[in-house]
Amino acid sequence: MRPCKPGFRVCTPNSAPPLSLYRQPPRLQSSLHTGPVRPTGPVARSRLPSPSCSLWAGSTWSPAGATYSASTSRSLCLRWAVPSGRRCGSSSSKSSRRWNDRQRGDQFARAAKVQGLKSRAAFKLLQINDRYRLFKPGMTVVDLGFAPGSWSQVAVDLTKPRGRVLGIDLLPVQPPKGVSTIQGDFLSPDVQAEIKSFLRDPERGRPRLPLPSGDPTTAVADGHIDQSLLLDSETGYIERERRDTADEEGEASNAAEVHTDHLDKSVDVVLSDMLMNTSGNAFRDHAGSMDLCRAALRFSYDTLKVGGHFVCKFYQGIEDKALEKSLKAMFHKVHREKPESSRSESKEAYFVGIKRLAKVDKEAVFAE
């Protein structure tokens, strides 16, 4: 094989992707980071020095001569390096050309690009919110399967200035401005424990209040400036980390005296845009979406406060009636939605649970 340019990584049988590529420990990211979030291991932007054939694949190991690159479609793009002297056809397949043509003719895709949104999916959540008014300023929102981040963008905008949004996804993604993220498999108990630990601190992930200026209208009612704001602004990063660590240790030592159930139920809205990679088998795709919806519902049972809301995407099929029944045992009202921005040929739909009930029968919600 012709050697690649410096900086390229070729995965051969002797340099197969490590298992940690697919099962990484939870990692907390923040939009405060100035640099891009780069994948670990052999995942990198691949620039082949010659024409290449492309093949889409899931989380599978590649044979010799393959390089990996991150893809915004939540899968891995497997590109075959072309040996010297060997010609190959065009890398653009018929399906990718159809996708590009559809995107160019899609009014929501064009509008998302103009408005700086991560994807057209933002309009689905906006249309759901226009009907049910899910968001209010200051809310805590958890976005499951947040990549590429369009739903999180909407949540940040509708809960500002003091709302907090936490996104969770298996893929390493640069978070939108104002969004805290945890990278990891949501189905992992360790990742869910990390999420709950993050949520227990009511101030963690919230934007800091701006310091009062010399303008008297920005001072507090009695004419005095809150000195804690000034002290916090003058505290260095390392010192703040030490203080936060000490606070966490103190909380751990007093855990027996704290009612953790009340602390865990601190979320106002749980969003689930999770979906498994489609297989082409309608029943398999539907069953996979039901599993993810139930996992999101179980998380909501543990973390959603009374009166909180729940939105989850699913593939329509024979089991969605059972899921709807479970939702009705936990929420005051349950609606099935197909937003205008959702393509008519797609089998996706959304369940919207309005106002969690004060008393919920767990067995009724999770009955087999």
XYZ file of C-alpha atoms in Angstrom, residues 8-304:
297
model
C -2.656 9.784 8.718
C -3.437 6.578 10.568
C -4.039 3.284 8.777
C -5.714 0.474 10.708
C -4.252 -2.893 9.817
C -4.723 -6.289 11.534
C -1.675 -5.414 13.640
C -3.091 -2.027 14.630
C -6.801 -2.727 15.074
C -8.937 -0.114 16.813
C -8.866 -0.641 20.581
C -12.027 -1.705 22.346
C -11.950 1.598 24.201
C -12.952 3.233 20.909
C -16.421 1.773 21.296
C -16.655 1.504 25.072
C -15.113 4.638 26.467
C -15.518 5.694 30.100
C -17.803 8.662 30.706
C -16.049 11.948 29.991
C -17.359 15.350 30.926
C -17.052 18.057 28.306
C -18.119 21.665 28.387
C -18.830 24.333 25.845
C -16.364 26.513 27.748
C -13.559 24.603 26.059
C -12.098 26.652 23.246
C -10.608 23.797 21.257
C -12.521 21.169 19.315
C -13.256 17.806 20.917
C -11.208 15.251 19.046
C -11.885 11.506 19.048
C -9.338 9.199 20.667
C -7.535 6.227 19.148
C -7.552 5.836 15.398
C -10.653 7.953 14.893
C -9.517 11.054 13.000
C -10.353 13.092 9.968
C -9.025 11.083 7.086
C -7.587 12.793 4.020
C -6.689 10.269 1.420
C -4.037 11.339 -1.094
C -5.866 9.597 -3.924
C -9.468 8.856 -5.002
C -11.196 6.378 -2.744
C -14.208 4.124 -2.562
C -16.435 4.675 0.465
C -18.507 2.226 2.469
C -20.746 2.955 5.441
C -20.360 0.704 8.442
C -21.357 0.582 12.074
C -19.135 -0.128 15.070
C -17.264 -2.928 13.336
C -13.561 -3.580 13.051
C -12.111 -2.912 9.619
C -9.866 -5.160 7.549
C -6.374 -4.153 6.486
C -5.907 -0.821 4.805
C -8.884 1.027 6.263
C -8.937 4.397 7.938
C -11.658 5.820 10.127
C -13.201 9.275 10.172
C -15.876 10.772 12.398
C -19.278 11.155 10.748
C -22.145 13.473 11.670
C -24.655 10.738 10.845
C -23.793 8.916 14.071
C -21.960 6.091 12.356
C -18.420 5.481 11.275
C -17.391 6.169 7.716
C -15.094 3.392 6.585
C -12.854 4.494 3.736
C -10.618 2.152 1.825
C -7.144 3.391 1.026
C -6.380 2.781 -2.639
C -3.102 0.995 -3.459
C -0.735 2.748 -5.826
C -1.555 2.304 -9.479
C -5.067 1.042 -8.810
C -8.044 3.029 -10.031
C -11.366 3.253 -8.324
C -14.775 4.652 -9.165
C -16.303 7.813 -7.789
C -16.645 7.972 -4.006
C -20.149 9.457 -4.204
C -22.758 6.713 -4.292
C -26.263 7.008 -5.652
C -27.682 7.075 -2.126
C -25.422 9.937 -1.061
C -26.359 11.903 -4.185
C -30.038 11.357 -3.411
C -29.447 12.524 0.159
C -27.683 15.675 -1.051
C -30.462 16.421 -3.535
C -33.081 15.972 -0.822
C -31.203 18.260 1.561
C -30.920 21.002 -1.059
C -34.667 20.865 -1.678
C -35.614 20.707 2.015
C -36.894 24.019 3.397
C -36.097 23.022 6.989
C -32.536 22.003 6.131
C -32.000 25.350 4.412
C -33.542 27.252 7.325
C -31.352 25.388 9.825
C -28.247 26.367 7.894
C -29.303 30.007 7.695
C -30.109 30.186 11.422
C -26.899 28.452 12.496
C -28.634 25.356 13.861
C -26.810 22.046 13.983
C -29.491 20.219 11.992
C -33.080 20.416 10.756
C -34.161 18.337 13.792
C -34.266 21.571 15.792
C -37.552 22.469 14.094
C -39.168 19.252 15.331
C -38.601 20.257 18.940
C -39.589 23.854 18.232
C -42.890 22.724 16.727
C -43.572 20.402 19.672
C -42.816 23.230 22.094
C -45.067 25.651 20.199
C -47.945 23.303 20.917
C -47.226 22.198 24.491
C -45.024 24.968 25.967
C -42.527 22.617 27.595
C -39.745 25.082 28.397
C -39.429 28.011 30.781
C -36.439 30.142 31.800
C -34.232 28.576 34.467
C -35.234 24.969 33.786
C -32.913 21.953 33.985
C -32.995 19.927 30.756
C -31.347 16.575 29.980
C -30.901 15.740 26.277
C -30.242 12.028 25.681
C -28.531 11.280 22.368
C -27.878 14.980 21.876
C -25.431 14.805 18.919
C -25.107 16.850 16.788
C -26.730 19.245 19.260
C -29.720 20.918 17.593
C -32.178 19.988 20.358
C -29.718 21.234 22.964
C -29.433 24.525 21.071
C -33.202 24.951 21.259
C -33.263 24.045 24.961
C -30.521 26.570 25.789
C -32.349 29.335 23.947
C -35.703 28.608 25.622
C -34.328 28.288 29.185
C -31.878 31.198 29.221
C -30.503 33.098 31.009
C -30.165 30.740 33.998
C -31.246 27.409 32.572
C -28.876 24.478 32.346
C -28.749 21.832 29.633
C -26.864 18.540 29.920
C -26.330 16.453 26.779
C -25.314 12.788 26.722
C -24.069 10.909 23.691
C -21.830 7.985 22.838
C -19.986 9.994 20.188
C -17.452 12.728 20.986
C -19.082 15.939 19.779
C -18.233 19.600 20.275
C -21.096 20.833 22.478
C -23.118 23.868 21.434
C -22.532 27.045 23.389
C -24.053 26.867 26.856
C -24.380 23.060 26.917
C -22.554 20.715 29.284
C -22.019 17.202 27.947
C -21.070 13.743 29.132
C -19.627 11.359 26.562
C -20.533 7.742 27.167
C -23.060 4.971 26.629
C -26.294 6.082 28.290
C -27.269 2.447 28.866
C -24.228 2.011 31.123
C -25.029 2.235 34.872
C -21.735 4.085 35.411
C -22.711 6.783 32.921
C -26.142 7.195 34.489
C -24.511 7.486 37.914
C -22.273 10.246 36.518
C -25.318 12.057 35.138
C -27.133 11.906 38.472
C -24.021 13.115 40.283
C -23.865 16.097 37.921
C -27.525 16.944 38.482
C -27.383 16.819 42.289
C -25.602 20.168 42.378
C -28.330 22.663 41.407
C -25.762 25.252 40.256
C -23.512 22.961 38.254
C -23.741 23.672 34.543
C -25.607 26.953 34.922
C -24.200 30.125 33.341
C -22.495 32.418 35.824
C -24.236 35.685 36.571
C -22.481 38.741 35.105
C -20.697 40.950 37.629
C -22.518 44.180 38.472
C -21.048 47.186 36.696
C -20.793 50.752 37.922
C -24.331 51.395 36.792
C -26.476 51.682 39.944
C -29.332 49.919 38.167
C -27.285 46.731 38.252
C -26.794 46.764 42.007
C -28.943 44.827 44.409
C -31.980 46.392 46.021
C -30.221 47.661 49.165
C -27.478 49.329 47.163
C -24.766 46.780 48.023
C -22.961 44.505 45.602
C -22.903 40.812 46.391
C -19.299 40.276 47.485
C -19.532 36.544 46.771
C -19.738 37.353 43.059
C -16.554 39.424 43.221
C -14.769 36.782 45.278
C -15.748 34.053 42.845
C -14.529 36.090 39.872
C -11.140 36.635 41.522
C -10.683 32.996 42.428
C -8.352 31.058 40.152
C -9.418 27.962 38.243
C -7.319 25.572 40.345
C -8.590 27.068 43.579
C -12.195 26.722 42.401
C -11.528 23.091 41.516
C -10.104 22.460 44.997
C -13.086 24.140 46.599
C -15.545 22.154 44.499
C -13.701 18.917 45.298
C -13.804 19.689 49.008
C -17.514 20.413 48.766
C -18.116 17.105 46.988
C -16.172 15.217 49.654
C -18.164 16.968 52.350
C -21.399 16.029 50.643
C -20.259 12.416 50.381
C -19.483 12.267 54.108
C -22.985 13.524 54.899
C -24.728 11.367 52.309
C -26.451 9.305 54.984
C -28.153 12.448 56.275
C -29.410 13.624 52.893
C -32.561 12.432 51.206
C -31.015 11.482 47.857
C -34.351 10.729 46.230
C -35.286 14.405 46.480
C -31.887 15.477 45.122
C -32.106 13.132 42.145
C -35.515 14.423 41.061
C -34.240 17.793 39.884
C -34.890 17.661 36.116
C -37.672 19.685 34.500
C -37.538 18.200 30.985
C -36.042 14.951 29.672
C -35.515 14.793 25.907
C -34.622 11.562 24.142
C -33.608 11.721 20.510
C -31.771 8.404 20.809
C -32.050 5.960 17.946
C -30.072 2.879 17.010
C -28.386 2.647 13.626
C -31.048 1.475 11.205
C -30.638 -2.050 9.879
C -33.252 -2.045 7.120
C -35.300 -4.545 9.128
C -38.425 -2.657 10.212
C -39.220 -4.887 13.200
C -35.655 -4.832 14.485
C -35.439 -1.042 14.187
C -38.792 -0.657 15.960
C -37.795 -2.998 18.799
C -34.498 -1.178 19.260
C -36.238 2.182 19.503
C -38.653 0.779 22.109
C -35.721 -0.403 24.237
C -34.133 3.049 24.138
C -37.435 4.777 24.950
C -37.962 2.534 27.968
C -34.411 3.207 29.150
C -35.096 6.941 28.872
C -38.404 6.495 30.713
C -36.707 4.631 33.559
C -34.159 7.442 33.829
C -37.018 9.952 33.882
C -38.698 8.016 36.683
C -35.534 8.474 38.765
C -34.738 12.105 37.911
C -37.821 13.960 36.652
